[in-house]
Amino acid sequence: EYTSPAIERSVLLRMGFSSLEAQAIVTRCQERDLLPHGAGHVVYKLSVEKGLPLRDAGLKLMEGELLDDAAALFVKEDAP
């Protein structure tokens, strides 16, 4: 609601991802309606939850490997 794909790509660039990687991660987040949580936040929470370095979590998300896990993290958070 308060962000855009361009802002989220910028956040990911500052986290060390390349432009192409950032675009792919943002696209994956959009596919699962996770963008309102922030793509960087999704990568960070996934990293913490799975015990992975930030970069590895982002690359796995980019490849579509951890999309279900990422979505589940934010479903729990949204539940009343």
CSV table of C-alpha atoms in Angstrom, one decimal:
chain,number,residue,atom,x,y,z
A,1,GLU,CA,0.0,0.0,0.0
A,2,TYR,CA,2.8,2.4,0.8
A,3,THR,CA,5.5,1.2,-1.5
A,4,SER,CA,6.1,0.6,-5.2
A,5,PRO,CA,8.2,-1.9,-7.2
A,6,ALA,CA,10.8,0.8,-7.9
A,7,ILE,CA,11.2,1.5,-4.2
A,8,GLU,CA,11.5,-2.2,-3.4
A,9,ARG,CA,14.1,-2.7,-6.2
A,10,SER,CA,16.1,0.2,-4.7
A,11,VAL,CA,16.0,-1.4,-1.3
A,12,LEU,CA,17.3,-4.7,-2.7
A,13,LEU,CA,20.1,-2.9,-4.6
A,14,ARG,CA,21.2,-1.4,-1.2
A,15,MET,CA,21.1,-4.9,0.2
A,16,GLY,CA,23.7,-6.0,-2.4
A,17,PHE,CA,21.6,-7.6,-5.1
A,18,SER,CA,22.2,-6.7,-8.7
A,19,SER,CA,19.6,-4.8,-10.8
A,20,LEU,CA,18.5,-8.0,-12.5
A,21,GLU,CA,18.3,-10.0,-9.3
A,22,ALA,CA,16.3,-7.2,-7.6
A,23,GLN,CA,13.8,-7.1,-10.5
A,24,ALA,CA,13.3,-10.8,-10.3
A,25,ILE,CA,12.8,-10.8,-6.5
A,26,VAL,CA,10.3,-8.0,-6.7
A,27,THR,CA,8.4,-9.9,-9.5
A,28,ARG,CA,8.3,-13.0,-7.3
A,29,CYS,CA,7.0,-10.9,-4.4
A,30,GLN,CA,4.3,-9.4,-6.6
A,31,GLU,CA,3.2,-12.8,-7.8
A,32,ARG,CA,2.5,-13.8,-4.1
A,33,ASP,CA,1.1,-10.5,-3.1
A,34,LEU,CA,4.0,-9.9,-0.7
A,35,LEU,CA,5.1,-6.6,-2.0
A,36,PRO,CA,3.1,-4.6,0.5
A,37,HIS,CA,5.3,-6.1,3.2
A,38,GLY,CA,8.4,-4.9,1.4
A,39,ALA,CA,10.7,-7.1,-0.7
A,40,GLY,CA,13.7,-6.4,1.5
A,41,HIS,CA,11.6,-7.3,4.6
A,42,VAL,CA,10.5,-10.6,2.9
A,43,VAL,CA,14.1,-11.5,2.1
A,44,TYR,CA,15.2,-10.5,5.7
A,45,LYS,CA,12.5,-12.5,7.4
A,46,LEU,CA,13.2,-15.5,5.2
A,47,SER,CA,16.9,-15.3,5.9
A,48,VAL,CA,16.2,-15.3,9.7
A,49,GLU,CA,13.6,-18.0,9.6
A,50,LYS,CA,15.7,-20.4,7.4
A,51,GLY,CA,19.1,-19.5,8.9
A,52,LEU,CA,20.5,-18.4,5.5
A,53,PRO,CA,22.7,-15.4,4.6
A,54,LEU,CA,20.6,-12.6,3.1
A,55,ARG,CA,22.0,-13.0,-0.3
A,56,ASP,CA,21.2,-16.8,-0.4
A,57,ALA,CA,17.7,-16.2,0.8
A,58,GLY,CA,17.1,-13.6,-1.9
A,59,LEU,CA,18.6,-15.8,-4.6
A,60,LYS,CA,16.4,-18.7,-3.5
A,61,LEU,CA,13.4,-16.5,-3.5
A,62,MET,CA,14.3,-15.2,-6.9
A,63,GLU,CA,14.5,-18.8,-8.3
A,64,GLY,CA,11.1,-19.5,-6.7
A,65,GLU,CA,12.3,-22.0,-4.2
A,66,LEU,CA,11.1,-20.4,-1.0
A,67,LEU,CA,7.9,-18.6,-2.2
A,68,ASP,CA,5.6,-20.8,-0.1
A,69,ASP,CA,7.8,-20.4,3.0
A,70,ALA,CA,7.8,-16.6,2.5
A,71,ALA,CA,4.1,-16.4,2.0
A,72,ALA,CA,3.5,-18.5,5.1
A,73,LEU,CA,5.6,-16.2,7.2
A,74,PHE,CA,3.4,-13.2,6.4
A,75,VAL,CA,0.1,-15.1,6.7
A,76,LYS,CA,1.0,-15.8,10.3
A,77,GLU,CA,1.8,-12.1,10.8
A,78,ASP,CA,-1.5,-11.0,9.2
A,79,ALA,CA,-3.7,-13.4,11.2
A,80,PRO,CA,-5.7,-11.8,14.0
